[in-house]
PDB file of N, CA and C in Angstrom:
ATOM      1  N   MET C   1       5.147   4.760  11.769  1.00  0.00           N
ATOM      2  CA  MET C   1       5.426   3.480  11.490  1.00  0.00           C
ATOM      3  C   MET C   1       6.922   3.179  11.683  1.00  0.00           C
ATOM      4  N   SER C   2       7.286   2.022  12.248  1.00  0.00           N
ATOM      5  CA  SER C   2       8.603   1.586  12.466  1.00  0.00           C
ATOM      6  C   SER C   2       9.285   1.413  11.356  1.00  0.00           C
ATOM      7  N   LYS C   3      10.756   1.229  11.491  1.00  0.00           N
ATOM      8  CA  LYS C   3      11.572   1.036  10.339  1.00  0.00           C
ATOM      9  C   LYS C   3      11.722  -0.488   9.798  1.00  0.00           C
ATOM     10  N   ARG C   4      10.686  -1.321  10.362  1.00  0.00           N
ATOM     11  CA  ARG C   4      10.697  -2.719   9.909  1.00  0.00           C
ATOM     12  C   ARG C   4      10.068  -2.748   8.486  1.00  0.00           C
ATOM     13  N   GLU C   5      10.216  -3.936   7.934  1.00  0.00           N
ATOM     14  CA  GLU C   5       9.666  -3.984   6.467  1.00  0.00           C
ATOM     15  C   GLU C   5       8.202  -3.886   6.526  1.00  0.00           C
ATOM     16  N   MET C   6       7.811  -3.275   5.412  1.00  0.00           N
ATOM     17  CA  MET C   6       6.299  -2.987   5.248  1.00  0.00           C
ATOM     18  C   MET C   6       5.567  -4.169   4.743  1.00  0.00           C
ATOM     19  N   ARG C   7       4.489  -4.639   5.256  1.00  0.00           N
ATOM     20  CA  ARG C   7       3.803  -5.735   4.680  1.00  0.00           C
ATOM     21  C   ARG C   7       3.162  -5.331   3.405  1.00  0.00           C
ATOM     22  N   GLU C   8       3.114  -6.320   2.491  1.00  0.00           N
ATOM     23  CA  GLU C   8       2.575  -6.135   1.097  1.00  0.00           C
ATOM     24  C   GLU C   8       1.313  -5.446   1.019  1.00  0.00           C
ATOM     25  N   PRO C   9       0.238  -5.715   1.773  1.00  0.00           N
ATOM     26  CA  PRO C   9      -0.960  -5.037   1.749  1.00  0.00           C
ATOM     27  C   PRO C   9      -0.934  -3.581   2.101  1.00  0.00           C
ATOM     28  N   THR C  10      -0.176  -3.259   3.095  1.00  0.00           N
ATOM     29  CA  THR C  10       0.120  -1.821   3.387  1.00  0.00           C
ATOM     30  C   THR C  10       0.850  -1.138   2.269  1.00  0.00           C
ATOM     31  N   PHE C  11       1.938  -1.771   1.664  1.00  0.00           N
ATOM     32  CA  PHE C  11       2.666  -1.252   0.552  1.00  0.00           C
ATOM     33  C   PHE C  11       1.636  -0.946  -0.620  1.00  0.00           C
ATOM     34  N   MET C  12       0.729  -1.961  -0.927  1.00  0.00           N
ATOM     35  CA  MET C  12      -0.145  -1.685  -1.899  1.00  0.00           C
ATOM     36  C   MET C  12      -1.273  -0.550  -1.759  1.00  0.00           C
ATOM     37  N   VAL C  13      -1.778  -0.670  -0.529  1.00  0.00           N
ATOM     38  CA  VAL C  13      -2.599   0.628  -0.167  1.00  0.00           C
ATOM     39  C   VAL C  13      -1.966   1.920  -0.184  1.00  0.00           C
ATOM     40  N   LEU C  14      -0.715   1.995   0.151  1.00  0.00           N
ATOM     41  CA  LEU C  14      -0.092   3.222   0.228  1.00  0.00           C
ATOM     42  C   LEU C  14       0.277   3.702  -1.323  1.00  0.00           C
ATOM     43  N   SER C  15       0.538   2.679  -2.090  1.00  0.00           N
ATOM     44  CA  SER C  15       0.854   2.823  -3.562  1.00  0.00           C
ATOM     45  C   SER C  15      -0.446   3.360  -4.221  1.00  0.00           C
ATOM     46  N   VAL C  16      -1.519   2.774  -4.008  1.00  0.00           N
ATOM     47  CA  VAL C  16      -2.702   3.346  -4.547  1.00  0.00           C
ATOM     48  C   VAL C  16      -2.944   4.557  -4.211  1.00  0.00           C
ATOM     49  N   LEU C  17      -2.863   4.854  -2.978  1.00  0.00           N
ATOM     50  CA  LEU C  17      -3.222   6.346  -2.494  1.00  0.00           C
ATOM     51  C   LEU C  17      -2.183   7.444  -2.900  1.00  0.00           C
ATOM     52  N   ALA C  18      -0.885   6.796  -3.342  1.00  0.00           N
ATOM     53  CA  ALA C  18      -0.045   7.741  -3.953  1.00  0.00           C
ATOM     54  C   ALA C  18      -0.510   8.258  -5.286  1.00  0.00           C
ATOM     55  N   GLN C  19      -1.441   7.644  -5.953  1.00  0.00           N
ATOM     56  CA  GLN C  19      -2.181   8.107  -7.225  1.00  0.00           C
ATOM     57  C   GLN C  19      -3.096   9.148  -6.830  1.00  0.00           C
ATOM     58  N   GLY C  20      -3.527   9.424  -5.671  1.00  0.00           N
ATOM     59  CA  GLY C  20      -4.553  10.362  -5.336  1.00  0.00           C
ATOM     60  C   GLY C  20      -5.616   9.733  -4.493  1.00  0.00           C
ATOM     61  N   PRO C  21      -6.570  10.583  -3.872  1.00  0.00           N
ATOM     62  CA  PRO C  21      -7.553  10.246  -2.935  1.00  0.00           C
ATOM     63  C   PRO C  21      -8.400   9.104  -3.419  1.00  0.00           C
ATOM     64  N   GLN C  22      -8.687   8.171  -2.600  1.00  0.00           N
ATOM     65  CA  GLN C  22      -9.654   7.089  -3.015  1.00  0.00           C
ATOM     66  C   GLN C  22     -10.551   6.744  -1.862  1.00  0.00           C
ATOM     67  N   HIS C  23     -11.757   6.151  -2.212  1.00  0.00           N
ATOM     68  CA  HIS C  23     -12.754   5.606  -1.097  1.00  0.00           C
ATOM     69  C   HIS C  23     -12.351   4.235  -0.827  1.00  0.00           C
ATOM     70  N   GLY C  24     -12.998   3.581   0.135  1.00  0.00           N
ATOM     71  CA  GLY C  24     -12.522   2.240   0.502  1.00  0.00           C
ATOM     72  C   GLY C  24     -12.866   1.290  -0.663  1.00  0.00           C
ATOM     73  N   TYR C  25     -14.040   1.374  -1.280  1.00  0.00           N
ATOM     74  CA  TYR C  25     -14.323   0.244  -2.321  1.00  0.00           C
ATOM     75  C   TYR C  25     -13.325   0.406  -3.505  1.00  0.00           C
ATOM     76  N   ALA C  26     -13.019   1.583  -3.885  1.00  0.00           N
ATOM     77  CA  ALA C  26     -12.058   1.700  -4.901  1.00  0.00           C
ATOM     78  C   ALA C  26     -10.620   1.275  -4.453  1.00  0.00           C
ATOM     79  N   LEU C  27     -10.240   1.529  -3.196  1.00  0.00           N
ATOM     80  CA  LEU C  27      -9.020   0.918  -2.597  1.00  0.00           C
ATOM     81  C   LEU C  27      -8.921  -0.548  -2.781  1.00  0.00           C
ATOM     82  N   LEU C  28      -9.973  -1.204  -2.508  1.00  0.00           N
ATOM     83  CA  LEU C  28      -9.965  -2.671  -2.498  1.00  0.00           C
ATOM     84  C   LEU C  28      -9.867  -3.147  -4.090  1.00  0.00           C
ATOM     85  N   ALA C  29     -10.691  -2.546  -4.969  1.00  0.00           N
ATOM     86  CA  ALA C  29     -10.547  -2.919  -6.374  1.00  0.00           C
ATOM     87  C   ALA C  29      -9.095  -2.486  -6.841  1.00  0.00           C
ATOM     88  N   GLU C  30      -8.588  -1.284  -6.763  1.00  0.00           N
ATOM     89  CA  GLU C  30      -7.249  -0.962  -7.206  1.00  0.00           C
ATOM     90  C   GLU C  30      -6.166  -1.685  -6.685  1.00  0.00           C
ATOM     91  N   THR C  31      -6.273  -2.063  -5.342  1.00  0.00           N
ATOM     92  CA  THR C  31      -5.224  -2.776  -4.797  1.00  0.00           C
ATOM     93  C   THR C  31      -5.098  -4.167  -5.339  1.00  0.00           C
ATOM     94  N   LYS C  32      -6.185  -4.875  -5.634  1.00  0.00           N
ATOM     95  CA  LYS C  32      -6.240  -6.116  -6.302  1.00  0.00           C
ATOM     96  C   LYS C  32      -5.829  -6.144  -7.663  1.00  0.00           C
ATOM     97  N   ARG C  33      -6.151  -5.017  -8.347  1.00  0.00           N
ATOM     98  CA  ARG C  33      -5.677  -4.840  -9.743  1.00  0.00           C
ATOM     99  C   ARG C  33      -4.130  -4.705  -9.782  1.00  0.00           C
ATOM    100  N   LEU C  34      -3.657  -3.722  -9.122  1.00  0.00           N
ATOM    101  CA  LEU C  34      -2.393  -3.367  -9.183  1.00  0.00           C
ATOM    102  C   LEU C  34      -1.469  -4.578  -8.672  1.00  0.00           C
ATOM    103  N   SER C  35      -1.896  -5.413  -7.769  1.00  0.00           N
ATOM    104  CA  SER C  35      -1.081  -6.602  -7.361  1.00  0.00           C
ATOM    105  C   SER C  35      -1.357  -7.784  -8.181  1.00  0.00           C
ATOM    106  N   GLU C  36      -2.085  -7.623  -9.229  1.00  0.00           N
ATOM    107  CA  GLU C  36      -2.382  -8.641 -10.172  1.00  0.00           C
ATOM    108  C   GLU C  36      -3.081  -9.876  -9.301  1.00  0.00           C
ATOM    109  N   GLY C  37      -3.977  -9.413  -8.444  1.00  0.00           N
ATOM    110  CA  GLY C  37      -4.728 -10.511  -7.564  1.00  0.00           C
ATOM    111  C   GLY C  37      -3.942 -11.070  -6.396  1.00  0.00           C
ATOM    112  N   ARG C  38      -2.681 -10.625  -6.153  1.00  0.00           N
ATOM    113  CA  ARG C  38      -1.890 -11.195  -5.025  1.00  0.00           C
ATOM    114  C   ARG C  38      -2.504 -10.611  -3.659  1.00  0.00           C
ATOM    115  N   VAL C  39      -2.935  -9.532  -3.716  1.00  0.00           N
ATOM    116  CA  VAL C  39      -3.473  -8.764  -2.601  1.00  0.00           C
ATOM    117  C   VAL C  39      -4.979  -8.485  -2.803  1.00  0.00           C
ATOM    118  N   ALA C  40      -5.899  -9.333  -2.206  1.00  0.00           N
ATOM    119  CA  ALA C  40      -7.228  -9.330  -2.326  1.00  0.00           C
ATOM    120  C   ALA C  40      -7.741  -8.912  -0.819  1.00  0.00           C
ATOM    121  N   LEU C  41      -7.686  -7.705  -0.383  1.00  0.00           N
ATOM    122  CA  LEU C  41      -8.123  -7.296   0.933  1.00  0.00           C
ATOM    123  C   LEU C  41      -9.586  -7.532   1.214  1.00  0.00           C
ATOM    124  N   GLN C  42      -9.979  -7.952   2.353  1.00  0.00           N
ATOM    125  CA  GLN C  42     -11.433  -7.980   2.713  1.00  0.00           C
ATOM    126  C   GLN C  42     -11.720  -6.630   3.379  1.00  0.00           C
ATOM    127  N   PRO C  43     -12.927  -6.123   3.230  1.00  0.00           N
ATOM    128  CA  PRO C  43     -13.207  -4.800   3.788  1.00  0.00           C
ATOM    129  C   PRO C  43     -12.897  -4.614   5.273  1.00  0.00           C
ATOM    130  N   GLY C  44     -12.922  -5.562   6.160  1.00  0.00           N
ATOM    131  CA  GLY C  44     -12.740  -5.337   7.492  1.00  0.00           C
ATOM    132  C   GLY C  44     -11.295  -5.207   7.682  1.00  0.00           C
ATOM    133  N   THR C  45     -10.408  -5.952   6.823  1.00  0.00           N
ATOM    134  CA  THR C  45      -8.967  -5.775   6.974  1.00  0.00           C
ATOM    135  C   THR C  45      -8.507  -4.462   6.418  1.00  0.00           C
ATOM    136  N   LEU C  46      -9.080  -4.086   5.280  1.00  0.00           N
ATOM    137  CA  LEU C  46      -8.734  -2.727   4.747  1.00  0.00           C
ATOM    138  C   LEU C  46      -9.047  -1.519   5.714  1.00  0.00           C
ATOM    139  N   TYR C  47     -10.239  -1.636   6.450  1.00  0.00           N
ATOM    140  CA  TYR C  47     -10.448  -0.541   7.179  1.00  0.00           C
ATOM    141  C   TYR C  47      -9.713  -0.579   8.446  1.00  0.00           C
ATOM    142  N   ALA C  48      -9.418  -1.750   8.993  1.00  0.00           N
ATOM    143  CA  ALA C  48      -8.547  -1.863  10.227  1.00  0.00           C
ATOM    144  C   ALA C  48      -7.202  -1.213   9.868  1.00  0.00           C
ATOM    145  N   SER C  49      -6.756  -1.567   8.646  1.00  0.00           N
ATOM    146  CA  SER C  49      -5.420  -1.025   8.269  1.00  0.00           C
ATOM    147  C   SER C  49      -5.502   0.461   8.000  1.00  0.00           C
ATOM    148  N   LEU C  50      -6.565   0.927   7.423  1.00  0.00           N
ATOM    149  CA  LEU C  50      -6.556   2.394   7.246  1.00  0.00           C
ATOM    150  C   LEU C  50      -6.812   3.205   8.602  1.00  0.00           C
ATOM    151  N   ASP C  51      -7.337   2.535   9.503  1.00  0.00           N
ATOM    152  CA  ASP C  51      -7.316   3.239  10.857  1.00  0.00           C
ATOM    153  C   ASP C  51      -5.919   3.237  11.502  1.00  0.00           C
ATOM    154  N   ARG C  52      -5.224   2.106  11.308  1.00  0.00           N
ATOM    155  CA  ARG C  52      -3.740   2.117  11.930  1.00  0.00           C
ATOM    156  C   ARG C  52      -2.938   3.167  11.087  1.00  0.00           C
ATOM    157  N   LEU C  53      -3.125   3.122   9.858  1.00  0.00           N
ATOM    158  CA  LEU C  53      -2.512   4.141   9.045  1.00  0.00           C
ATOM    159  C   LEU C  53      -2.670   5.635   9.369  1.00  0.00           C
ATOM    160  N   ARG C  54      -3.887   5.798   9.711  1.00  0.00           N
ATOM    161  CA  ARG C  54      -4.413   7.176  10.229  1.00  0.00           C
ATOM    162  C   ARG C  54      -3.724   7.438  11.503  1.00  0.00           C
ATOM    163  N   GLU C  55      -3.720   6.634  12.433  1.00  0.00           N
ATOM    164  CA  GLU C  55      -3.222   6.747  13.764  1.00  0.00           C
ATOM    165  C   GLU C  55      -1.641   7.102  13.582  1.00  0.00           C
ATOM    166  N   GLU C  56      -1.000   6.391  12.585  1.00  0.00           N
ATOM    167  CA  GLU C  56       0.453   6.629  12.403  1.00  0.00           C
ATOM    168  C   GLU C  56       0.739   7.991  11.589  1.00  0.00           C
ATOM    169  N   GLY C  57      -0.300   8.525  11.040  1.00  0.00           N
ATOM    170  CA  GLY C  57      -0.161   9.774  10.354  1.00  0.00           C
ATOM    171  C   GLY C  57       0.347   9.687   8.968  1.00  0.00           C
ATOM    172  N   LEU C  58      -0.029   8.415   8.512  1.00  0.00           N
ATOM    173  CA  LEU C  58       0.370   8.061   6.901  1.00  0.00           C
ATOM    174  C   LEU C  58      -0.701   8.431   5.992  1.00  0.00           C
ATOM    175  N   VAL C  59      -1.889   8.383   6.550  1.00  0.00           N
ATOM    176  CA  VAL C  59      -3.097   8.628   5.627  1.00  0.00           C
ATOM    177  C   VAL C  59      -4.073   9.565   6.413  1.00  0.00           C
ATOM    178  N   ILE C  60      -4.861  10.345   5.671  1.00  0.00           N
ATOM    179  CA  ILE C  60      -5.990  11.208   6.383  1.00  0.00           C
ATOM    180  C   ILE C  60      -7.225  10.885   5.534  1.00  0.00           C
ATOM    181  N   VAL C  61      -8.238  11.221   6.222  1.00  0.00           N
ATOM    182  CA  VAL C  61      -9.522  11.310   5.567  1.00  0.00           C
ATOM    183  C   VAL C  61      -9.737  12.849   4.985  1.00  0.00           C
ATOM    184  N   VAL C  62      -9.806  12.870   3.676  1.00  0.00           N
ATOM    185  CA  VAL C  62      -9.810  14.135   3.061  1.00  0.00           C
ATOM    186  C   VAL C  62     -11.461  14.633   2.733  1.00  0.00           C
ATOM    187  N   ARG C  63     -12.248  13.732   2.727  1.00  0.00           N
ATOM    188  CA  ARG C  63     -13.758  14.061   2.647  1.00  0.00           C
ATOM    189  C   ARG C  63     -14.629  12.963   2.808  1.00  0.00           C
ATOM    190  N   GLU C  64     -15.933  13.257   3.168  1.00  0.00           N
ATOM    191  CA  GLU C  64     -16.728  12.165   3.345  1.00  0.00           C
ATOM    192  C   GLU C  64     -18.121  12.653   2.661  1.00  0.00           C
ATOM    193  N   GLU C  65     -18.780  11.612   2.014  1.00  0.00           N
ATOM    194  CA  GLU C  65     -20.102  11.953   1.411  1.00  0.00           C
ATOM    195  C   GLU C  65     -21.023  10.726   1.639  1.00  0.00           C
ATOM    196  N   VAL C  66     -22.282  10.862   1.441  1.00  0.00           N
ATOM    197  CA  VAL C  66     -23.182   9.845   1.659  1.00  0.00           C
ATOM    198  C   VAL C  66     -23.679   9.400   0.119  1.00  0.00           C
ATOM    199  N   VAL C  67     -23.496   8.120  -0.023  1.00  0.00           N
ATOM    200  CA  VAL C  67     -23.851   7.584  -1.247  1.00  0.00           C
ATOM    201  C   VAL C  67     -24.894   6.473  -1.008  1.00  0.00           C
ATOM    202  N   GLU C  68     -26.096   6.451  -1.610  1.00  0.00           N
ATOM    203  CA  GLU C  68     -27.049   5.578  -1.417  1.00  0.00           C
ATOM    204  C   GLU C  68     -27.158   5.182   0.101  1.00  0.00           C
ATOM    205  N   SER C  69     -27.342   6.216   0.865  1.00  0.00           N
ATOM    206  CA  SER C  69     -27.440   6.125   2.323  1.00  0.00           C
ATOM    207  C   SER C  69     -26.245   5.507   3.176  1.00  0.00           C
ATOM    208  N   ARG C  70     -25.192   5.481   2.437  1.00  0.00           N
ATOM    209  CA  ARG C  70     -23.985   4.901   3.170  1.00  0.00           C
ATOM    210  C   ARG C  70     -22.864   6.017   3.201  1.00  0.00           C
ATOM    211  N   LEU C  71     -22.062   6.022   4.129  1.00  0.00           N
ATOM    212  CA  LEU C  71     -21.070   6.966   4.381  1.00  0.00           C
ATOM    213  C   LEU C  71     -19.881   6.407   3.620  1.00  0.00           C
ATOM    214  N   ARG C  72     -19.434   7.281   2.681  1.00  0.00           N
ATOM    215  CA  ARG C  72     -18.203   7.042   1.950  1.00  0.00           C
ATOM    216  C   ARG C  72     -17.156   8.027   2.270  1.00  0.00           C
ATOM    217  N   ARG C  73     -15.894   7.495   2.889  1.00  0.00           N
ATOM    218  CA  ARG C  73     -14.817   8.236   3.183  1.00  0.00           C
ATOM    219  C   ARG C  73     -13.661   8.161   2.045  1.00  0.00           C
ATOM    220  N   TYR C  74     -13.014   9.387   1.789  1.00  0.00           N
ATOM    221  CA  TYR C  74     -11.910   9.345   0.831  1.00  0.00           C
ATOM    222  C   TYR C  74     -10.625   9.502   1.593  1.00  0.00           C
ATOM    223  N   TYR C  75      -9.776   8.698   1.348  1.00  0.00           N
ATOM    224  CA  TYR C  75      -8.524   8.695   2.056  1.00  0.00           C
ATOM    225  C   TYR C  75      -7.377   9.363   1.127  1.00  0.00           C
ATOM    226  N   ASP C  76      -6.453   9.795   1.661  1.00  0.00           N
ATOM    227  CA  ASP C  76      -5.147  10.309   0.833  1.00  0.00           C
ATOM    228  C   ASP C  76      -3.985  10.049   1.692  1.00  0.00           C
ATOM    229  N   LEU C  77      -2.972  10.002   1.011  1.00  0.00           N
ATOM    230  CA  LEU C  77      -1.531   9.895   1.588  1.00  0.00           C
ATOM    231  C   LEU C  77      -1.027  11.174   2.108  1.00  0.00           C
ATOM    232  N   THR C  78      -0.435  11.104   3.320  1.00  0.00           N
ATOM    233  CA  THR C  78       0.091  12.342   3.828  1.00  0.00           C
ATOM    234  C   THR C  78       1.584  12.501   3.313  1.00  0.00           C
ATOM    235  N   ASP C  79       2.334  13.546   3.629  1.00  0.00           N
ATOM    236  CA  ASP C  79       3.536  13.603   3.298  1.00  0.00           C
ATOM    237  C   ASP C  79       4.359  12.482   3.963  1.00  0.00           C
ATOM    238  N   ALA C  80       4.080  12.354   5.281  1.00  0.00           N
ATOM    239  CA  ALA C  80       4.791  11.285   5.922  1.00  0.00           C
ATOM    240  C   ALA C  80       4.539   9.920   5.404  1.00  0.00           C
ATOM    241  N   GLY C  81       3.308   9.676   4.865  1.00  0.00           N
ATOM    242  CA  GLY C  81       3.025   8.409   4.172  1.00  0.00           C
ATOM    243  C   GLY C  81       3.775   8.169   2.750  1.00  0.00           C
ATOM    244  N   ALA C  82       3.865   9.402   2.152  1.00  0.00           N
ATOM    245  CA  ALA C  82       4.598   9.423   0.970  1.00  0.00           C
ATOM    246  C   ALA C  82       6.109   9.078   1.232  1.00  0.00           C
ATOM    247  N   GLU C  83       6.643   9.634   2.238  1.00  0.00           N
ATOM    248  CA  GLU C  83       8.112   9.373   2.571  1.00  0.00           C
ATOM    249  C   GLU C  83       8.215   7.874   3.115  1.00  0.00           C
ATOM    250  N   GLU C  84       7.231   7.375   3.850  1.00  0.00           N
ATOM    251  CA  GLU C  84       7.463   5.915   4.206  1.00  0.00           C
ATOM    252  C   GLU C  84       7.246   5.091   2.961  1.00  0.00           C
ATOM    253  N   LEU C  85       6.512   5.252   2.184  1.00  0.00           N
ATOM    254  CA  LEU C  85       6.393   4.535   0.832  1.00  0.00           C
ATOM    255  C   LEU C  85       7.700   4.684   0.123  1.00  0.00           C
ATOM    256  N   HIS C  86       8.230   5.881   0.002  1.00  0.00           N
ATOM    257  CA  HIS C  86       9.549   6.144  -0.824  1.00  0.00           C
ATOM    258  C   HIS C  86      10.703   5.236  -0.046  1.00  0.00           C
ATOM    259  N   GLN C  87      10.786   5.346   1.204  1.00  0.00           N
ATOM    260  CA  GLN C  87      11.719   4.554   1.841  1.00  0.00           C
ATOM    261  C   GLN C  87      11.665   3.058   1.569  1.00  0.00           C
ATOM    262  N   GLU C  88      10.358   2.500   1.688  1.00  0.00           N
ATOM    263  CA  GLU C  88      10.120   1.106   1.381  1.00  0.00           C
ATOM    264  C   GLU C  88      10.607   0.821  -0.007  1.00  0.00           C
ATOM    265  N   VAL C  89      10.255   1.714  -0.944  1.00  0.00           N
ATOM    266  CA  VAL C  89      10.628   1.339  -2.329  1.00  0.00           C
ATOM    267  C   VAL C  89      12.272   1.358  -2.401  1.00  0.00           C
ATOM    268  N   LYS C  90      12.794   2.256  -1.760  1.00  0.00           N
ATOM    269  CA  LYS C  90      14.449   2.290  -1.735  1.00  0.00           C
ATOM    270  C   LYS C  90      14.875   0.896  -1.191  1.00  0.00           C
ATOM    271  N   ARG C  91      14.330   0.413  -0.069  1.00  0.00           N
ATOM    272  CA  ARG C  91      14.651  -0.882   0.477  1.00  0.00           C
ATOM    273  C   ARG C  91      14.424  -1.976  -0.334  1.00  0.00           C
ATOM    274  N   LEU C  92      13.230  -2.010  -0.870  1.00  0.00           N
ATOM    275  CA  LEU C  92      13.033  -3.137  -1.884  1.00  0.00           C
ATOM    276  C   LEU C  92      13.864  -3.197  -3.098  1.00  0.00           C
ATOM    277  N   ASP C  93      14.096  -1.977  -3.514  1.00  0.00           N
ATOM    278  CA  ASP C  93      15.076  -1.731  -4.710  1.00  0.00           C
ATOM    279  C   ASP C  93      16.424  -2.349  -4.467  1.00  0.00           C
ATOM    280  N   ALA C  94      16.972  -2.004  -3.141  1.00  0.00           N
ATOM    281  CA  ALA C  94      18.146  -2.473  -2.793  1.00  0.00           C
ATOM    282  C   ALA C  94      18.273  -3.920  -2.722  1.00  0.00           C
ATOM    283  N   ASN C  95      17.238  -4.595  -2.263  1.00  0.00           N
ATOM    284  CA  ASN C  95      17.072  -6.087  -2.132  1.00  0.00           C
ATOM    285  C   ASN C  95      17.074  -6.568  -3.530  1.00  0.00           C
ATOM    286  N   VAL C  96      16.305  -5.996  -4.465  1.00  0.00           N
ATOM    287  CA  VAL C  96      16.249  -6.569  -5.892  1.00  0.00           C
ATOM    288  C   VAL C  96      17.796  -6.370  -6.616  1.00  0.00           C
ATOM    289  N   ARG C  97      18.433  -5.270  -6.344  1.00  0.00           N
ATOM    290  CA  ARG C  97      19.779  -5.159  -6.870  1.00  0.00           C
ATOM    291  C   ARG C  97      20.654  -6.296  -6.323  1.00  0.00           C
ATOM    292  N   LEU C  98      20.562  -6.513  -5.037  1.00  0.00           N
ATOM    293  CA  LEU C  98      21.456  -7.531  -4.461  1.00  0.00           C
ATOM    294  C   LEU C  98      21.252  -8.854  -5.100  1.00  0.00           C
ATOM    295  N   ALA C  99      19.833  -9.291  -5.156  1.00  0.00           N
ATOM    296  CA  ALA C  99      19.543 -10.568  -5.749  1.00  0.00           C
ATOM    297  C   ALA C  99      19.996 -10.628  -7.080  1.00  0.00           C
ATOM    298  N   LYS C 100      19.720  -9.640  -7.927  1.00  0.00           N
ATOM    299  CA  LYS C 100      20.177  -9.712  -9.347  1.00  0.00           C
ATOM    300  C   LYS C 100      21.797  -9.990  -9.498  1.00  0.00           C
ATOM    301  N   ALA C 101      22.522  -9.057  -8.637  1.00  0.00           N
ATOM    302  CA  ALA C 101      23.850  -9.382  -8.634  1.00  0.00           C
ATOM    303  C   ALA C 101      24.326 -10.676  -8.169  1.00  0.00           C
ATOM    304  N   SER C 102      23.639 -11.340  -7.241  1.00  0.00           N
ATOM    305  CA  SER C 102      23.903 -12.660  -6.621  1.00  0.00           C
ATOM    306  C   SER C 102      23.742 -13.691  -7.904  1.00  0.00           C
ATOM    307  N   LEU C 103      22.566 -13.542  -8.601  1.00  0.00           N
ATOM    308  CA  LEU C 103      22.229 -14.463  -9.580  1.00  0.00           C
ATOM    309  C   LEU C 103      23.246 -14.240 -10.856  1.00  0.00           C
ATOM    310  N   GLN C 104      23.865 -13.229 -11.054  1.00  0.00           N
ATOM    311  CA  GLN C 104      24.847 -12.994 -12.011  1.00  0.00           C
ATOM    312  C   GLN C 104      26.067 -13.795 -11.656  1.00  0.00           C
ATOM    313  N   LEU C 105      26.365 -13.866 -10.447  1.00  0.00           N
ATOM    314  CA  LEU C 105      27.516 -14.474  -9.979  1.00  0.00           C
ATOM    315  C   LEU C 105      27.399 -16.096  -9.958  1.00  0.00           C
ATOM    316  N   ARG C 106      26.269 -16.555 -10.072  1.00  0.00           N
ATOM    317  CA  ARG C 106      25.897 -17.915  -9.948  1.00  0.00           C
ATOM    318  C   ARG C 106      26.492 -18.641 -11.171  1.00  0.00           C
ATOM    319  N   PRO C 107      27.216 -19.746 -10.899  1.00  0.00           N
ATOM    320  CA  PRO C 107      27.873 -20.335 -12.007  1.00  0.00           C
ATOM    321  C   PRO C 107      26.825 -21.094 -12.904  1.00  0.00           C
ATOM    322  N   ALA C 108      27.167 -21.051 -14.080  1.00  0.00           N
ATOM    323  CA  ALA C 108      26.313 -21.600 -15.191  1.00  0.00           C
ATOM    324  C   ALA C 108      26.123 -23.015 -14.845  1.00  0.00           C
ATOM    325  N   GLY C 109      25.011 -23.588 -15.129  1.00  0.00           N
ATOM    326  CA  GLY C 109      24.974 -25.167 -14.771  1.00  0.00           C
ATOM    327  C   GLY C 109      24.898 -25.384 -13.436  1.00  0.00           C
ATOM    328  N   GLY C 110      24.705 -24.395 -12.501  1.00  0.00           N
ATOM    329  CA  GLY C 110      24.673 -24.811 -11.124  1.00  0.00           C
ATOM    330  C   GLY C 110      23.729 -25.745 -10.665  1.00  0.00           C
ATOM    331  N   LEU C 111      23.635 -26.078  -9.372  1.00  0.00           N
ATOM    332  CA  LEU C 111      22.793 -27.151  -8.916  1.00  0.00           C
ATOM    333  C   LEU C 111      21.283 -26.644  -9.050  1.00  0.00           C
ATOM    334  N   ALA C 112      20.484 -27.600  -9.372  1.00  0.00           N
ATOM    335  CA  ALA C 112      19.059 -27.256  -9.601  1.00  0.00           C
ATOM    336  C   ALA C 112      18.232 -27.326  -8.337  1.00  0.00           C
TER     337      ALA C 112
END
């Protein structure tokens, strides 16, 4: 992955996988729950994202099983994926610190 900012859906998927292996449907549900509904991925979007993340070496398929005649793949974060997530957390944290400091410098009763 490049060093550009990570899109929120990717951030949420990697964050969910940081908790441990998940299959696609669980990733959809947990991403929506963790984001408090802000990120509601469609299955096609999720699987395209997972394919891209696999190509980038950030996630891997750790096992497959057949459930009700359908293939279920379980994905997990690689060490590289965990590092990408860690770097993005650091970037976001720095942005939050900057914004908080800027807000503290804002004069009381400033323009609305």
